[in-house]
Each structure stands twice: as structure tokens, then as C-alpha cells.
mmCIF file of C-alpha atoms in Angstrom:
data_model
loop_
_atom_site.group_PDB
_atom_site.id
_atom_site.type_symbol
_atom_site.label_atom_id
_atom_site.label_comp_id
_atom_site.label_asym_id
_atom_site.label_seq_id
_atom_site.Cartn_x
_atom_site.Cartn_y
_atom_site.Cartn_z
ATOM 1 C CA MET A 223 0.000 0.000 0.000
ATOM 2 C CA ARG A 224 1.622 3.215 -1.156
ATOM 3 C CA PRO A 225 0.621 6.837 -1.633
ATOM 4 C CA LEU A 226 -0.489 7.863 -5.117
ATOM 5 C CA THR A 227 2.097 9.442 -7.396
ATOM 6 C CA THR A 228 1.502 12.958 -8.725
ATOM 7 C CA GLU A 229 0.275 11.628 -12.086
ATOM 8 C CA GLU A 230 -2.024 9.097 -10.429
ATOM 9 C CA THR A 231 -3.434 11.734 -8.094
ATOM 10 C CA GLN A 232 -4.112 14.085 -10.989
ATOM 11 C CA THR A 233 -5.821 11.318 -12.995
ATOM 12 C CA LEU A 234 -7.940 10.310 -9.983
ATOM 13 C CA PHE A 235 -8.990 13.884 -9.195
ATOM 14 C CA GLU A 236 -9.872 14.561 -12.851
ATOM 15 C CA LYS A 237 -12.154 11.512 -12.826
ATOM 16 C CA LEU A 238 -13.743 12.458 -9.495
ATOM 17 C CA ASP A 239 -14.136 16.056 -10.691
ATOM 18 C CA LYS A 240 -16.212 14.751 -13.591
ATOM 19 C CA TYR A 241 -18.792 13.453 -11.096
ATOM 20 C CA ILE A 242 -18.589 15.622 -7.971
ATOM 21 C CA GLY A 243 -16.772 18.769 -9.094
ATOM 22 C CA ASP A 244 -15.142 20.847 -6.369
ATOM 23 C CA ASN A 245 -16.572 18.560 -3.693
ATOM 24 C CA VAL A 246 -13.433 16.404 -3.988
ATOM 25 C CA LYS A 247 -12.070 18.477 -1.107
ATOM 26 C CA LEU A 248 -14.922 17.210 1.055
ATOM 27 C CA LEU A 249 -13.782 13.618 0.512
ATOM 28 C CA VAL A 250 -10.333 14.293 1.955
ATOM 29 C CA ASP A 251 -11.142 16.689 4.813
ATOM 30 C CA ARG A 252 -14.220 15.200 6.421
ATOM 31 C CA PRO A 253 -15.643 16.160 9.812
ATOM 32 C CA ASP A 254 -15.273 12.582 11.076
ATOM 33 C CA GLY A 255 -11.524 12.444 10.424
ATOM 34 C CA SER A 256 -8.884 12.786 7.764
ATOM 35 C CA TYR A 257 -9.001 10.419 4.793
ATOM 36 C CA CYS A 258 -6.467 9.588 2.098
ATOM 37 C CA PHE A 259 -6.134 7.666 -1.156
ATOM 38 C CA ARG A 260 -3.758 4.698 -1.381
ATOM 39 C CA ASN A 261 -2.643 2.502 -4.262
ATOM 40 C CA HIS A 262 -2.314 -1.256 -3.868
ATOM 41 C CA LEU A 263 -1.824 -3.431 -6.960
ATOM 42 C CA ASP A 264 -3.119 -0.633 -9.272
ATOM 43 C CA ARG A 265 -6.299 -0.355 -7.225
ATOM 44 C CA VAL A 266 -7.101 2.884 -5.425
ATOM 45 C CA TYR A 267 -8.502 2.696 -1.902
ATOM 46 C CA TYR A 268 -10.144 5.430 0.150
ATOM 47 C CA VAL A 269 -9.181 4.951 3.791
ATOM 48 C CA ARG A 270 -9.091 6.834 7.069
ATOM 49 C CA GLU A 271 -5.558 7.920 7.939
ATOM 50 C CA ASP A 272 -5.470 6.333 11.395
ATOM 51 C CA ILE A 273 -6.478 2.949 9.942
ATOM 52 C CA MET A 274 -3.905 3.359 7.166
ATOM 53 C CA LYS A 275 -1.170 3.953 9.757
ATOM 54 C CA ARG A 276 -2.154 0.771 11.595
ATOM 55 C CA ALA A 277 -1.990 -1.190 8.335
ATOM 56 C CA THR A 278 1.710 -0.413 7.953
ATOM 57 C CA ASN A 279 2.325 -3.225 10.441
ATOM 58 C CA PHE A 280 1.414 -5.738 7.723
ATOM 59 C CA GLY A 281 3.515 -6.590 4.692
ATOM 60 C CA ARG A 282 2.225 -5.801 1.203
ATOM 61 C CA GLU A 283 1.964 -9.452 0.279
ATOM 62 C CA ASN A 284 -0.190 -10.112 3.373
ATOM 63 C CA LEU A 285 -2.545 -7.173 2.775
ATOM 64 C CA LEU A 286 -5.469 -7.939 0.491
ATOM 65 C CA THR A 287 -7.532 -4.767 0.844
ATOM 66 C CA LEU A 288 -7.857 -1.723 3.078
ATOM 67 C CA GLY A 289 -10.671 0.820 3.163
ATOM 68 C CA THR A 290 -13.083 1.247 0.274
ATOM 69 C CA ARG A 291 -12.000 0.512 -3.274
ATOM 70 C CA LEU A 292 -12.730 3.526 -5.484
ATOM 71 C CA GLY A 293 -11.450 2.072 -8.726
ATOM 72 C CA LYS A 294 -8.367 0.922 -10.539
ATOM 73 C CA PHE A 295 -5.795 2.132 -13.001
ATOM 74 C CA SER A 296 -5.627 0.441 -16.382
ATOM 75 C CA LYS A 297 -2.344 -0.608 -17.969
ATOM 76 C CA LYS A 298 -2.392 2.637 -19.962
ATOM 77 C CA GLY A 299 -2.789 4.753 -16.820
ATOM 78 C CA LYS A 300 -6.486 5.599 -17.154
ATOM 79 C CA PHE A 301 -8.647 5.426 -14.050
ATOM 80 C CA ARG A 302 -11.886 3.445 -13.979
ATOM 81 C CA LEU A 303 -14.332 3.984 -11.128
ATOM 82 C CA HIS A 304 -15.697 0.927 -9.369
ATOM 83 C CA ILE A 305 -19.256 0.598 -8.096
ATOM 84 C CA THR A 306 -18.014 0.654 -4.489
ATOM 85 C CA ALA A 307 -17.299 4.376 -5.008
ATOM 86 C CA LEU A 308 -21.030 5.052 -5.378
ATOM 87 C CA ALA A 309 -21.573 5.583 -1.639
ATOM 88 C CA TYR A 310 -19.022 8.418 -1.706
ATOM 89 C CA LEU A 311 -19.996 9.942 -5.069
ATOM 90 C CA ALA A 312 -23.773 10.047 -4.599
ATOM 91 C CA PRO A 313 -23.998 12.609 -1.741
ATOM 92 C CA TYR A 314 -21.716 15.065 -3.547
ATOM 93 C CA ALA A 315 -22.872 14.573 -7.157
ATOM 94 C CA LYS A 316 -23.273 17.752 -9.200
ATOM 95 C CA PHE A 317 -25.476 16.201 -11.861
ATOM 96 C CA LYS A 318 -28.081 13.511 -11.303
ATOM 97 C CA VAL A 319 -30.429 11.437 -13.421
ATOM 98 C CA TRP A 320 -33.559 9.688 -12.167
ATOM 99 C CA VAL A 321 -34.888 6.662 -14.040
ATOM 100 C CA LYS A 322 -38.454 5.365 -14.194
ATOM 101 C CA PRO A 323 -39.307 2.125 -12.365
ATOM 102 C CA ASN A 324 -39.557 0.089 -15.585
ATOM 103 C CA THR A 325 -36.033 1.156 -16.622
ATOM 104 C CA GLU A 326 -34.512 0.623 -13.185
ATOM 105 C CA GLN A 327 -34.120 -3.148 -13.625
ATOM 106 C CA SER A 328 -32.746 -2.730 -17.139
ATOM 107 C CA PHE A 329 -30.083 -0.335 -15.857
ATOM 108 C CA LEU A 330 -29.167 -2.754 -13.057
ATOM 109 C CA TYR A 331 -28.607 -5.440 -15.710
ATOM 110 C CA GLY A 332 -25.971 -3.228 -17.323
ATOM 111 C CA ASN A 333 -27.965 -1.506 -20.097
ATOM 112 C CA HIS A 334 -27.913 2.140 -21.112
ATOM 113 C CA VAL A 335 -30.823 4.455 -20.282
ATOM 114 C CA ALA A 336 -33.110 5.476 -23.162
ATOM 115 C CA LYS A 337 -35.096 8.710 -23.152
ATOM 116 C CA ALA A 338 -38.329 6.754 -22.599
ATOM 117 C CA GLY A 339 -36.949 5.521 -19.273
ATOM 118 C CA LEU A 340 -35.679 8.891 -18.098
ATOM 119 C CA GLY A 341 -37.696 10.245 -15.165
ATOM 120 C CA ARG A 342 -35.916 13.564 -14.753
ATOM 121 C CA MET A 343 -32.484 15.109 -15.064
ATOM 122 C CA THR A 344 -30.606 17.903 -13.312
ATOM 123 C CA GLU A 345 -30.964 21.187 -15.177
ATOM 124 C CA ASN A 346 -28.058 22.398 -17.328
ATOM 125 C CA THR A 347 -26.342 18.997 -17.477
ATOM 126 C CA PRO A 348 -23.737 19.154 -20.257
ATOM 127 C CA LYS A 349 -23.118 16.507 -22.888
ATOM 128 C CA TYR A 350 -20.789 13.628 -21.833
ATOM 129 C CA GLN A 351 -20.972 14.697 -18.188
ATOM 130 C CA GLY A 352 -20.571 12.129 -15.423
ATOM 131 C CA VAL A 353 -23.871 11.593 -13.597
ATOM 132 C CA VAL A 354 -25.139 9.514 -10.706
ATOM 133 C CA VAL A 355 -28.207 7.486 -11.636
ATOM 134 C CA TYR A 356 -31.039 7.296 -9.087
ATOM 135 C CA ASN A 357 -34.394 5.559 -9.034
ATOM 136 C CA MET A 358 -37.502 7.677 -8.435
ATOM 137 C CA ASN A 359 -37.196 7.057 -4.671
ATOM 138 C CA ASP A 360 -33.760 8.780 -4.591
ATOM 139 C CA VAL A 361 -31.802 5.559 -4.103
ATOM 140 C CA PRO A 362 -28.489 5.669 -6.018
ATOM 141 C CA LEU A 363 -28.253 2.807 -8.531
ATOM 142 C CA GLY A 364 -24.982 3.547 -10.306
ATOM 143 C CA PHE A 365 -23.283 6.072 -12.500
ATOM 144 C CA GLY A 366 -22.794 6.852 -16.138
ATOM 145 C CA ALA A 367 -22.203 9.609 -18.657
ATOM 146 C CA THR A 368 -24.825 11.657 -20.467
ATOM 147 C CA ALA A 369 -25.082 11.243 -24.228
ATOM 148 C CA PHE A 370 -26.895 14.560 -24.658
ATOM 149 C CA SER A 371 -27.288 17.786 -22.701
ATOM 150 C CA THR A 372 -30.510 18.549 -20.824
ATOM 151 C CA GLU A 373 -31.723 20.876 -23.583
ATOM 152 C CA GLU A 374 -31.007 18.315 -26.327
ATOM 153 C CA CYS A 375 -32.868 15.597 -24.393
ATOM 154 C CA ARG A 376 -36.138 17.495 -24.523
ATOM 155 C CA ALA A 377 -36.394 17.142 -28.316
ATOM 156 C CA LEU A 378 -35.114 13.558 -28.609
ATOM 157 C CA ASP A 379 -36.872 10.491 -29.917
ATOM 158 C CA PRO A 380 -37.934 8.198 -27.002
ATOM 159 C CA THR A 381 -35.717 5.353 -28.231
ATOM 160 C CA ARG A 382 -32.462 7.343 -28.173
ATOM 161 C CA ILE A 383 -29.881 6.581 -25.497
ATOM 162 C CA VAL A 384 -29.578 9.423 -22.984
ATOM 163 C CA VAL A 385 -27.189 7.970 -20.368
ATOM 164 C CA PHE A 386 -24.321 5.608 -21.101
ATOM 165 C CA HIS A 387 -24.002 2.917 -18.447
ATOM 166 C CA GLN A 388 -20.672 2.800 -16.595
ATOM 167 C CA ALA A 389 -21.353 0.971 -13.318
ATOM 168 C CA ASP A 390 -24.363 -0.190 -11.320
ATOM 169 C CA LEU A 391 -25.266 -2.046 -8.137
ATOM 170 C CA GLY A 392 -25.999 -5.196 -10.151
ATOM 171 C CA GLU A 393 -22.242 -5.650 -10.630
ATOM 172 C CA TYR A 394 -22.075 -7.076 -7.129
ATOM 173 C CA LEU A 395 -24.034 -10.073 -8.398
ATOM 174 C CA ARG A 396 -22.755 -10.270 -11.982
ATOM 175 C CA ASP A 397 -19.050 -10.009 -11.113
ATOM 176 C CA GLU A 398 -19.152 -11.728 -7.741
ATOM 177 C CA GLU A 399 -16.100 -13.920 -8.368
ATOM 178 C CA SER A 400 -13.857 -11.147 -9.732
ATOM 179 C CA MET A 401 -14.652 -8.341 -7.237
ATOM 180 C CA THR A 402 -11.300 -8.460 -5.412
#
């Protein structure tokens, strides 16, 4: 478990900024303690600093995981968010999308959201913006990227894709064996 390099930190913050904007500061300096990001086997973990200091007593080969996994770096250095980051992204999300009940299950199976299944969308959402997807009861289901801006969505055909799927809560069941 090691601290992130400057390039890794910049890549991580750019990805988080896409979803929560300037609220990234709130992830690090929280009222319940100080948190940090750590890299272990190209996976980024979000962990409280006092727990991280206690983990230094264990060797890297003996440590499987620590804290909450936010995502991982690809071989090319790009960062991909994991569904476990949803609990930390949802409260601070700048842009949100709510899906209708009949589209909720489809999204949880890994499908994109069509305009017919869109319940509502945050005003002034730009094109290709990272969004947190909610059901109509304000329960976060996952996250994705918008295919069109809010204004463009109003004039779209109901079969057009509005939100590209990136991750959802159904991944816990679909990828159960490979979650580590």
C-alpha cells in the first residue's frame, strides 16, 4: 500500500471532478476524520488515515484490501471507477439522473438508459458529463455519462440513449467472483 504518485493523483482527481466537481475536497477533509487515497496493486482505496497507519504493520503481500476501493488504473494509466465508489460519489454529485421504475431493472442489468426511461435530469447537465443514476425514490443505482445535454434531451426520440451505463449495483451479483 503506497501513496499515489503525482500523475495518479491528478488522474484520480480529474475523474472524481467529472462526477462531484469541487466537492473532492470534502472527501479528503471530512468532519469525522482525515481520509487519504492509497494505491495497492493498481487499485485505489479510500481509507481513514489512522487505519492506514495501523496497516503499515502488515507486509504488502499479506494485505489484500484496506478501506473502500474507489477504482483501478488500467495498464495505460487511465482510471476506472468501481461501483463501491457510489456511496461516496452520490452525496456530492453535481449532476443527477432519475430513471423510471420500468427502466430501473434494465439499468441494473448493465444496459444504457433510453429517453423513454428517463424520469428527470438535473438542469443544465452538459453533454458527456458524469452523472449519478437514481431511481424515483432517490436511491443511487450507479453512475454513467450523459449522451446529450438537458436541452437536447427534450427534443429527442424516445428510443435514443440518454445515459451511457458505466457501473451499477448489479455488478455485485454479476461479477461476484472477480470483485477483489
